[in-house]
Amino acid sequence: MRTPLLVANWKMNKQIAEAQAFAEDFLPRVQGVKDVEIVICPPFTALEAVRRSLQGSLVKLGAQDVFWEEKGAYTGEVSPSMLLDAGCSYVIIGHSERRQILGERDVDINRKLKAALEGGLTPILCVGETLQERENNRALEIVKGQINEDLQGLRLEEPNLVVAYEPVWAIGTGVNASPDDAQEMIGFIRSLLARNLGKTLADEICILYGGSVKPENTAQFMAEADVDGALVGGASLQAESMARIVRFKEP
Ligand code: PEP
């Protein structure tokens, strides 16, 4: 039984005061919502403020990236144990913005995934094809390559991994994938997880859709058999719209 998971990715947005204001506005709006898991991923600078604001609620804290080493001379990097210490239980890894703008490779993502898991965090692994790759009918091949390389040598005891299918052309564009296309790819990802990690775990791992998710389309994605939740960028910046996404079951 997979619990629906709704994750807010704030990217490089919100000063500390704005992050606190979001939490104050958001928490009453999701009070009493049952059977969903909610995660907020602020920028590193707002983690502590958001952690404090979320205390006593069921909303979890996540980071947007992590480094694979535990400590040492790695200027600018943050380790899994530092994130755990800061109150995070989740971390986004391999977001397409990091792959494209910062040159992150699958081999780096693989090391980050292993380090995050060893450090006790639940990684949210992002994969997805570009528009050109989709137009050239290469979407399945690209995502297959990413999943296989990112999971190389990974052994899991529990389903403490989340995968987010985020077609690059749908991120921040207002153009979402169709629920059918999301289901096709996410079903395919589940079959790849089964090959890499075994069917039992693959059936328990949450796979999210991400790319222009908004309150108006969340329920359509959630109605698909293999879509277990959403990774939300733009629409997660307002408490009102993120709360409506979390309350997707309500008419
Ligand atoms: C994202 O940043 O992961 C994302 C899906 O962004 P948006 O919801 O704005 O498309």
PDB file of C-alpha atoms and ligand atoms in Angstrom:
ATOM      1  CA  MET A   1       0.000   0.000   0.000  1.00  0.00           C
ATOM      2  CA  ARG A   2       1.673   3.222  -1.162  1.00  0.00           C
ATOM      3  CA  THR A   3       0.747   6.436   0.653  1.00  0.00           C
ATOM      4  CA  PRO A   4       0.232   9.433  -1.655  1.00  0.00           C
ATOM      5  CA  LEU A   5       3.239  11.741  -1.406  1.00  0.00           C
ATOM      6  CA  LEU A   6       3.119  15.451  -2.263  1.00  0.00           C
ATOM      7  CA  VAL A   7       6.466  17.225  -2.339  1.00  0.00           C
ATOM      8  CA  ALA A   8       7.061  20.979  -2.569  1.00  0.00           C
ATOM      9  CA  ASN A   9      10.300  21.949  -4.309  1.00  0.00           C
ATOM     10  CA  TRP A  10      10.839  25.632  -3.645  1.00  0.00           C
ATOM     11  CA  LYS A  11      14.074  25.703  -5.687  1.00  0.00           C
ATOM     12  CA  MET A  12      16.016  28.975  -5.109  1.00  0.00           C
ATOM     13  CA  ASN A  13      13.041  30.872  -3.697  1.00  0.00           C
ATOM     14  CA  LYS A  14      12.006  32.337  -0.337  1.00  0.00           C
ATOM     15  CA  GLN A  15      13.948  34.243   2.272  1.00  0.00           C
ATOM     16  CA  ILE A  16      13.638  32.997   5.857  1.00  0.00           C
ATOM     17  CA  ALA A  17      10.715  35.287   6.715  1.00  0.00           C
ATOM     18  CA  GLU A  18       8.836  34.234   3.562  1.00  0.00           C
ATOM     19  CA  ALA A  19       9.427  30.567   4.377  1.00  0.00           C
ATOM     20  CA  GLN A  20       8.059  31.040   7.897  1.00  0.00           C
ATOM     21  CA  ALA A  21       5.053  32.930   6.564  1.00  0.00           C
ATOM     22  CA  PHE A  22       4.346  30.057   4.156  1.00  0.00           C
ATOM     23  CA  ALA A  23       4.408  27.513   6.987  1.00  0.00           C
ATOM     24  CA  GLU A  24       2.090  29.608   9.154  1.00  0.00           C
ATOM     25  CA  ASP A  25      -0.383  29.908   6.303  1.00  0.00           C
ATOM     26  CA  PHE A  26      -0.013  26.325   5.043  1.00  0.00           C
ATOM     27  CA  LEU A  27      -0.294  24.245   8.226  1.00  0.00           C
ATOM     28  CA  PRO A  28      -3.873  25.236   9.138  1.00  0.00           C
ATOM     29  CA  ARG A  29      -4.919  24.630   5.535  1.00  0.00           C
ATOM     30  CA  VAL A  30      -3.763  20.984   5.665  1.00  0.00           C
ATOM     31  CA  GLN A  31      -4.841  20.315   9.233  1.00  0.00           C
ATOM     32  CA  GLY A  32      -6.738  17.054   9.460  1.00  0.00           C
ATOM     33  CA  VAL A  33      -5.770  15.813   5.989  1.00  0.00           C
ATOM     34  CA  LYS A  34      -5.355  12.075   6.310  1.00  0.00           C
ATOM     35  CA  ASP A  35      -3.498   9.380   4.431  1.00  0.00           C
ATOM     36  CA  VAL A  36      -1.063  11.616   2.571  1.00  0.00           C
ATOM     37  CA  GLU A  37       2.577  12.400   3.216  1.00  0.00           C
ATOM     38  CA  ILE A  38       3.660  16.016   2.718  1.00  0.00           C
ATOM     39  CA  VAL A  39       7.263  17.148   2.274  1.00  0.00           C
ATOM     40  CA  ILE A  40       8.582  20.688   1.926  1.00  0.00           C
ATOM     41  CA  CYS A  41      12.019  21.235   0.403  1.00  0.00           C
ATOM     42  CA  PRO A  42      13.169  24.815   1.074  1.00  0.00           C
ATOM     43  CA  PRO A  43      16.586  26.176   0.113  1.00  0.00           C
ATOM     44  CA  PHE A  44      19.339  25.271   2.610  1.00  0.00           C
ATOM     45  CA  THR A  45      19.220  28.730   4.208  1.00  0.00           C
ATOM     46  CA  ALA A  46      15.581  28.299   5.258  1.00  0.00           C
ATOM     47  CA  LEU A  47      15.787  24.683   6.486  1.00  0.00           C
ATOM     48  CA  GLU A  48      16.148  25.588  10.153  1.00  0.00           C
ATOM     49  CA  ALA A  49      13.334  28.150  10.101  1.00  0.00           C
ATOM     50  CA  VAL A  50      10.985  25.751   8.316  1.00  0.00           C
ATOM     51  CA  ARG A  51      11.979  22.898  10.643  1.00  0.00           C
ATOM     52  CA  ARG A  52      10.937  25.022  13.621  1.00  0.00           C
ATOM     53  CA  SER A  53       7.702  26.106  11.978  1.00  0.00           C
ATOM     54  CA  LEU A  54       6.778  22.494  11.152  1.00  0.00           C
ATOM     55  CA  GLN A  55       7.423  21.176  14.668  1.00  0.00           C
ATOM     56  CA  GLY A  56       4.407  19.329  15.985  1.00  0.00           C
ATOM     57  CA  SER A  57       2.952  18.843  12.489  1.00  0.00           C
ATOM     58  CA  LEU A  58       3.134  15.776  10.276  1.00  0.00           C
ATOM     59  CA  VAL A  59       4.719  17.725   7.415  1.00  0.00           C
ATOM     60  CA  LYS A  60       8.252  16.509   6.701  1.00  0.00           C
ATOM     61  CA  LEU A  61      11.337  18.487   5.743  1.00  0.00           C
ATOM     62  CA  GLY A  62      13.520  17.785   2.711  1.00  0.00           C
ATOM     63  CA  ALA A  63      16.580  19.317   1.059  1.00  0.00           C
ATOM     64  CA  GLN A  64      17.138  19.951  -2.639  1.00  0.00           C
ATOM     65  CA  ASP A  65      20.583  18.380  -2.962  1.00  0.00           C
ATOM     66  CA  VAL A  66      23.287  16.567  -0.995  1.00  0.00           C
ATOM     67  CA  PHE A  67      26.950  15.687  -1.449  1.00  0.00           C
ATOM     68  CA  TRP A  68      28.256  12.116  -1.262  1.00  0.00           C
ATOM     69  CA  GLU A  69      31.116  12.653   1.202  1.00  0.00           C
ATOM     70  CA  GLU A  70      30.566  12.744   4.937  1.00  0.00           C
ATOM     71  CA  LYS A  71      32.840  15.698   5.742  1.00  0.00           C
ATOM     72  CA  GLY A  72      36.060  17.395   4.698  1.00  0.00           C
ATOM     73  CA  ALA A  73      37.421  19.850   2.164  1.00  0.00           C
ATOM     74  CA  TYR A  74      34.398  20.158  -0.135  1.00  0.00           C
ATOM     75  CA  THR A  75      33.663  23.873  -0.170  1.00  0.00           C
ATOM     76  CA  GLY A  76      29.999  24.668  -0.556  1.00  0.00           C
ATOM     77  CA  GLU A  77      28.777  21.099  -0.124  1.00  0.00           C
ATOM     78  CA  VAL A  78      26.442  19.623   2.503  1.00  0.00           C
ATOM     79  CA  SER A  79      26.594  16.014   3.700  1.00  0.00           C
ATOM     80  CA  PRO A  80      23.765  13.558   4.459  1.00  0.00           C
ATOM     81  CA  SER A  81      24.441  13.691   8.207  1.00  0.00           C
ATOM     82  CA  MET A  82      24.299  17.505   8.120  1.00  0.00           C
ATOM     83  CA  LEU A  83      20.875  17.313   6.490  1.00  0.00           C
ATOM     84  CA  LEU A  84      19.716  14.761   9.031  1.00  0.00           C
ATOM     85  CA  ASP A  85      21.019  17.035  11.788  1.00  0.00           C
ATOM     86  CA  ALA A  86      19.082  19.931  10.231  1.00  0.00           C
ATOM     87  CA  GLY A  87      15.864  17.925  10.512  1.00  0.00           C
ATOM     88  CA  CYS A  88      15.549  16.597   6.956  1.00  0.00           C
ATOM     89  CA  SER A  89      14.169  13.176   6.242  1.00  0.00           C
ATOM     90  CA  TYR A  90      14.071  13.526   2.431  1.00  0.00           C
ATOM     91  CA  VAL A  91      16.442  14.898  -0.192  1.00  0.00           C
ATOM     92  CA  ILE A  92      15.863  15.610  -3.882  1.00  0.00           C
ATOM     93  CA  ILE A  93      18.654  14.163  -6.022  1.00  0.00           C
ATOM     94  CA  GLY A  94      19.327  14.600  -9.737  1.00  0.00           C
ATOM     95  CA  HIS A  95      16.767  17.308 -10.478  1.00  0.00           C
ATOM     96  CA  SER A  96      16.931  18.219 -14.171  1.00  0.00           C
ATOM     97  CA  GLU A  97      18.013  21.760 -13.291  1.00  0.00           C
ATOM     98  CA  ARG A  98      21.072  20.316 -11.577  1.00  0.00           C
ATOM     99  CA  ARG A  99      21.685  17.905 -14.451  1.00  0.00           C
ATOM    100  CA  GLN A 100      21.369  20.623 -17.086  1.00  0.00           C
ATOM    101  CA  ILE A 101      22.643  23.811 -15.444  1.00  0.00           C
ATOM    102  CA  LEU A 102      25.239  22.338 -13.076  1.00  0.00           C
ATOM    103  CA  GLY A 103      26.366  19.423 -15.230  1.00  0.00           C
ATOM    104  CA  GLU A 104      25.424  16.714 -12.758  1.00  0.00           C
ATOM    105  CA  ARG A 105      26.012  13.275 -14.281  1.00  0.00           C
ATOM    106  CA  ASP A 106      24.377   9.938 -13.553  1.00  0.00           C
ATOM    107  CA  VAL A 107      27.603   8.752 -11.928  1.00  0.00           C
ATOM    108  CA  ASP A 108      27.399  11.687  -9.463  1.00  0.00           C
ATOM    109  CA  ILE A 109      23.727  11.034  -8.843  1.00  0.00           C
ATOM    110  CA  ASN A 110      24.491   7.383  -8.125  1.00  0.00           C
ATOM    111  CA  ARG A 111      27.043   8.374  -5.457  1.00  0.00           C
ATOM    112  CA  LYS A 112      24.626  10.884  -3.938  1.00  0.00           C
ATOM    113  CA  LEU A 113      21.845   8.293  -3.797  1.00  0.00           C
ATOM    114  CA  LYS A 114      24.048   5.771  -2.026  1.00  0.00           C
ATOM    115  CA  ALA A 115      25.338   8.368   0.445  1.00  0.00           C
ATOM    116  CA  ALA A 116      21.848   9.675   1.192  1.00  0.00           C
ATOM    117  CA  LEU A 117      20.533   6.163   1.865  1.00  0.00           C
ATOM    118  CA  GLU A 118      23.530   5.263   4.020  1.00  0.00           C
ATOM    119  CA  GLY A 119      23.009   8.508   5.907  1.00  0.00           C
ATOM    120  CA  GLY A 120      19.397   7.649   6.729  1.00  0.00           C
ATOM    121  CA  LEU A 121      17.676  10.014   4.281  1.00  0.00           C
ATOM    122  CA  THR A 122      15.005   9.057   1.769  1.00  0.00           C
ATOM    123  CA  PRO A 123      16.200  10.213  -1.656  1.00  0.00           C
ATOM    124  CA  ILE A 124      13.764  11.570  -4.231  1.00  0.00           C
ATOM    125  CA  LEU A 125      15.481  10.633  -7.485  1.00  0.00           C
ATOM    126  CA  CYS A 126      14.445  12.761 -10.478  1.00  0.00           C
ATOM    127  CA  VAL A 127      14.556  11.438 -14.028  1.00  0.00           C
ATOM    128  CA  GLY A 128      13.046  12.611 -17.292  1.00  0.00           C
ATOM    129  CA  GLU A 129      13.625  13.288 -20.966  1.00  0.00           C
ATOM    130  CA  THR A 130      14.001  16.583 -22.848  1.00  0.00           C
ATOM    131  CA  LEU A 131      11.544  17.715 -25.508  1.00  0.00           C
ATOM    132  CA  GLN A 132      13.953  16.800 -28.276  1.00  0.00           C
ATOM    133  CA  GLU A 133      14.411  13.323 -26.850  1.00  0.00           C
ATOM    134  CA  ARG A 134      10.628  12.845 -26.664  1.00  0.00           C
ATOM    135  CA  GLU A 135      10.141  14.143 -30.195  1.00  0.00           C
ATOM    136  CA  ASN A 136      12.797  11.710 -31.395  1.00  0.00           C
ATOM    137  CA  ASN A 137      10.935   8.850 -29.684  1.00  0.00           C
ATOM    138  CA  ARG A 138      13.779   8.359 -27.237  1.00  0.00           C
ATOM    139  CA  ALA A 139      11.945   9.107 -23.967  1.00  0.00           C
ATOM    140  CA  LEU A 140      11.812   5.488 -22.755  1.00  0.00           C
ATOM    141  CA  GLU A 141      15.432   4.842 -23.688  1.00  0.00           C
ATOM    142  CA  ILE A 142      16.633   8.018 -21.914  1.00  0.00           C
ATOM    143  CA  VAL A 143      14.735   7.329 -18.713  1.00  0.00           C
ATOM    144  CA  LYS A 144      15.844   3.688 -18.774  1.00  0.00           C
ATOM    145  CA  GLY A 145      19.480   4.805 -19.035  1.00  0.00           C
ATOM    146  CA  GLN A 146      19.073   7.267 -16.159  1.00  0.00           C
ATOM    147  CA  ILE A 147      17.370   4.758 -13.852  1.00  0.00           C
ATOM    148  CA  ASN A 148      19.846   1.968 -14.578  1.00  0.00           C
ATOM    149  CA  GLU A 149      22.904   4.194 -14.104  1.00  0.00           C
ATOM    150  CA  ASP A 150      21.544   6.043 -11.080  1.00  0.00           C
ATOM    151  CA  LEU A 151      20.656   2.789  -9.304  1.00  0.00           C
ATOM    152  CA  GLN A 152      23.855   0.941 -10.267  1.00  0.00           C
ATOM    153  CA  GLY A 153      25.011  -1.223  -7.339  1.00  0.00           C
ATOM    154  CA  LEU A 154      22.247   0.042  -5.049  1.00  0.00           C
ATOM    155  CA  ARG A 155      20.877  -2.456  -2.543  1.00  0.00           C
ATOM    156  CA  LEU A 156      17.757  -1.589  -0.587  1.00  0.00           C
ATOM    157  CA  GLU A 157      16.337  -3.367   2.445  1.00  0.00           C
ATOM    158  CA  GLU A 158      13.226  -1.194   2.562  1.00  0.00           C
ATOM    159  CA  PRO A 159      11.337   0.939   0.032  1.00  0.00           C
ATOM    160  CA  ASN A 160      13.054   4.107   1.329  1.00  0.00           C
ATOM    161  CA  LEU A 161      13.523   5.558  -2.130  1.00  0.00           C
ATOM    162  CA  VAL A 162      11.190   7.812  -4.106  1.00  0.00           C
ATOM    163  CA  VAL A 163      11.435   8.330  -7.862  1.00  0.00           C
ATOM    164  CA  ALA A 164      10.026  11.396  -9.615  1.00  0.00           C
ATOM    165  CA  TYR A 165       9.348  11.287 -13.338  1.00  0.00           C
ATOM    166  CA  GLU A 166       9.773  14.868 -14.495  1.00  0.00           C
ATOM    167  CA  PRO A 167       9.810  15.410 -18.245  1.00  0.00           C
ATOM    168  CA  VAL A 168      12.128  18.392 -18.680  1.00  0.00           C
ATOM    169  CA  TRP A 169       9.784  20.054 -21.165  1.00  0.00           C
ATOM    170  CA  ALA A 170       7.007  20.115 -18.557  1.00  0.00           C
ATOM    171  CA  ILE A 171       8.999  21.715 -15.740  1.00  0.00           C
ATOM    172  CA  GLY A 172       8.032  25.321 -15.134  1.00  0.00           C
ATOM    173  CA  THR A 173       6.440  25.636 -18.577  1.00  0.00           C
ATOM    174  CA  GLY A 174       2.758  25.339 -17.717  1.00  0.00           C
ATOM    175  CA  VAL A 175       2.605  22.416 -20.161  1.00  0.00           C
ATOM    176  CA  ASN A 176       2.074  19.204 -18.231  1.00  0.00           C
ATOM    177  CA  ALA A 177       2.403  15.669 -19.566  1.00  0.00           C
ATOM    178  CA  SER A 178      -0.937  13.991 -20.105  1.00  0.00           C
ATOM    179  CA  PRO A 179      -1.955  11.658 -17.259  1.00  0.00           C
ATOM    180  CA  ASP A 180      -1.789   8.778 -19.793  1.00  0.00           C
ATOM    181  CA  ASP A 181       1.786   9.619 -20.763  1.00  0.00           C
ATOM    182  CA  ALA A 182       2.755   9.989 -17.104  1.00  0.00           C
ATOM    183  CA  GLN A 183       1.221   6.582 -16.329  1.00  0.00           C
ATOM    184  CA  GLU A 184       2.983   4.949 -19.283  1.00  0.00           C
ATOM    185  CA  MET A 185       6.385   6.231 -18.178  1.00  0.00           C
ATOM    186  CA  ILE A 186       5.829   5.645 -14.482  1.00  0.00           C
ATOM    187  CA  GLY A 187       4.644   2.079 -15.123  1.00  0.00           C
ATOM    188  CA  PHE A 188       7.799   1.593 -17.172  1.00  0.00           C
ATOM    189  CA  ILE A 189       9.934   3.039 -14.343  1.00  0.00           C
ATOM    190  CA  ARG A 190       8.305   0.591 -11.928  1.00  0.00           C
ATOM    191  CA  SER A 191       9.291  -2.287 -14.203  1.00  0.00           C
ATOM    192  CA  LEU A 192      12.876  -0.966 -14.247  1.00  0.00           C
ATOM    193  CA  LEU A 193      12.864  -0.731 -10.453  1.00  0.00           C
ATOM    194  CA  ALA A 194      11.679  -4.349 -10.314  1.00  0.00           C
ATOM    195  CA  ARG A 195      14.621  -5.417 -12.458  1.00  0.00           C
ATOM    196  CA  ASN A 196      17.101  -3.422 -10.375  1.00  0.00           C
ATOM    197  CA  LEU A 197      15.714  -3.904  -6.874  1.00  0.00           C
ATOM    198  CA  GLY A 198      13.234  -6.775  -7.047  1.00  0.00           C
ATOM    199  CA  LYS A 199       9.486  -6.749  -7.609  1.00  0.00           C
ATOM    200  CA  THR A 200       8.461  -6.620  -3.942  1.00  0.00           C
ATOM    201  CA  LEU A 201      10.340  -3.382  -3.345  1.00  0.00           C
ATOM    202  CA  ALA A 202       9.354  -1.941  -6.711  1.00  0.00           C
ATOM    203  CA  ASP A 203       5.692  -2.393  -5.803  1.00  0.00           C
ATOM    204  CA  GLU A 204       6.213  -0.457  -2.574  1.00  0.00           C
ATOM    205  CA  ILE A 205       8.305   2.447  -3.887  1.00  0.00           C
ATOM    206  CA  CYS A 206       6.466   5.730  -4.452  1.00  0.00           C
ATOM    207  CA  ILE A 207       6.836   7.146  -7.950  1.00  0.00           C
ATOM    208  CA  LEU A 208       5.810  10.753  -8.452  1.00  0.00           C
ATOM    209  CA  TYR A 209       4.943  12.813 -11.484  1.00  0.00           C
ATOM    210  CA  GLY A 210       6.413  16.329 -11.719  1.00  0.00           C
ATOM    211  CA  GLY A 211       6.011  19.047 -14.330  1.00  0.00           C
ATOM    212  CA  SER A 212       3.479  21.882 -14.131  1.00  0.00           C
ATOM    213  CA  VAL A 213       1.361  20.155 -11.498  1.00  0.00           C
ATOM    214  CA  LYS A 214      -1.327  22.479 -10.185  1.00  0.00           C
ATOM    215  CA  PRO A 215      -4.453  22.154  -8.046  1.00  0.00           C
ATOM    216  CA  GLU A 216      -6.571  21.730 -11.196  1.00  0.00           C
ATOM    217  CA  ASN A 217      -4.704  18.703 -12.583  1.00  0.00           C
ATOM    218  CA  THR A 218      -3.456  16.837  -9.481  1.00  0.00           C
ATOM    219  CA  ALA A 219      -6.458  14.524  -9.113  1.00  0.00           C
ATOM    220  CA  GLN A 220      -6.156  13.414 -12.754  1.00  0.00           C
ATOM    221  CA  PHE A 221      -2.561  12.328 -12.207  1.00  0.00           C
ATOM    222  CA  MET A 222      -3.401  10.689  -8.888  1.00  0.00           C
ATOM    223  CA  ALA A 223      -6.128   8.625 -10.558  1.00  0.00           C
ATOM    224  CA  GLU A 224      -3.483   6.759 -12.587  1.00  0.00           C
ATOM    225  CA  ALA A 225      -2.557   3.328 -11.224  1.00  0.00           C
ATOM    226  CA  ASP A 226       1.185   3.878 -10.844  1.00  0.00           C
ATOM    227  CA  VAL A 227       1.263   7.600 -10.030  1.00  0.00           C
ATOM    228  CA  ASP A 228       1.739   7.882  -6.276  1.00  0.00           C
ATOM    229  CA  GLY A 229       2.140  11.613  -5.886  1.00  0.00           C
ATOM    230  CA  ALA A 230       3.611  14.811  -7.254  1.00  0.00           C
ATOM    231  CA  LEU A 231       6.785  16.842  -7.104  1.00  0.00           C
ATOM    232  CA  VAL A 232       5.617  20.429  -7.340  1.00  0.00           C
ATOM    233  CA  GLY A 233       7.693  23.500  -8.201  1.00  0.00           C
ATOM    234  CA  GLY A 234       5.896  26.739  -9.081  1.00  0.00           C
ATOM    235  CA  ALA A 235       2.539  25.830  -7.553  1.00  0.00           C
ATOM    236  CA  SER A 236       4.201  24.944  -4.243  1.00  0.00           C
ATOM    237  CA  LEU A 237       5.291  28.516  -3.588  1.00  0.00           C
ATOM    238  CA  GLN A 238       1.833  29.631  -2.449  1.00  0.00           C
ATOM    239  CA  ALA A 239       0.373  27.980   0.630  1.00  0.00           C
ATOM    240  CA  GLU A 240      -3.099  28.117  -0.866  1.00  0.00           C
ATOM    241  CA  SER A 241      -2.248  26.246  -4.069  1.00  0.00           C
ATOM    242  CA  MET A 242       0.020  23.694  -2.353  1.00  0.00           C
ATOM    243  CA  ALA A 243      -2.733  23.003   0.176  1.00  0.00           C
ATOM    244  CA  ARG A 244      -5.238  22.417  -2.633  1.00  0.00           C
ATOM    245  CA  ILE A 245      -2.781  19.999  -4.248  1.00  0.00           C
ATOM    246  CA  VAL A 246      -2.456  18.129  -0.950  1.00  0.00           C
ATOM    247  CA  ARG A 247      -6.264  18.039  -0.706  1.00  0.00           C
ATOM    248  CA  PHE A 248      -6.572  16.579  -4.207  1.00  0.00           C
ATOM    249  CA  LYS A 249      -9.149  14.012  -3.049  1.00  0.00           C
ATOM    250  CA  GLU A 250     -11.626  16.706  -2.108  1.00  0.00           C
ATOM    251  CA  PRO A 251     -13.982  17.958  -4.817  1.00  0.00           C
TER     252      PRO A 251
HETATM  253  C1  PEP B   1      10.057  20.886 -10.279  1.00  0.00           C
HETATM  254  O1  PEP B   1      10.755  21.827 -10.014  1.00  0.00           O
HETATM  255  O2  PEP B   1      10.408  19.782  -9.909  1.00  0.00           O
HETATM  256  C2  PEP B   1       8.815  21.112 -11.021  1.00  0.00           C
HETATM  257  C3  PEP B   1       8.124  20.076 -11.382  1.00  0.00           C
HETATM  258  O3  PEP B   1       8.460  22.422 -11.303  1.00  0.00           O
HETATM  259  P1  PEP B   1       7.021  22.935 -11.809  1.00  0.00           P
HETATM  260  O4  PEP B   1       5.996  22.298 -10.925  1.00  0.00           O
HETATM  261  O5  PEP B   1       7.092  24.414 -11.654  1.00  0.00           O
HETATM  262  O6  PEP B   1       6.866  22.499 -13.237  1.00  0.00           O
END
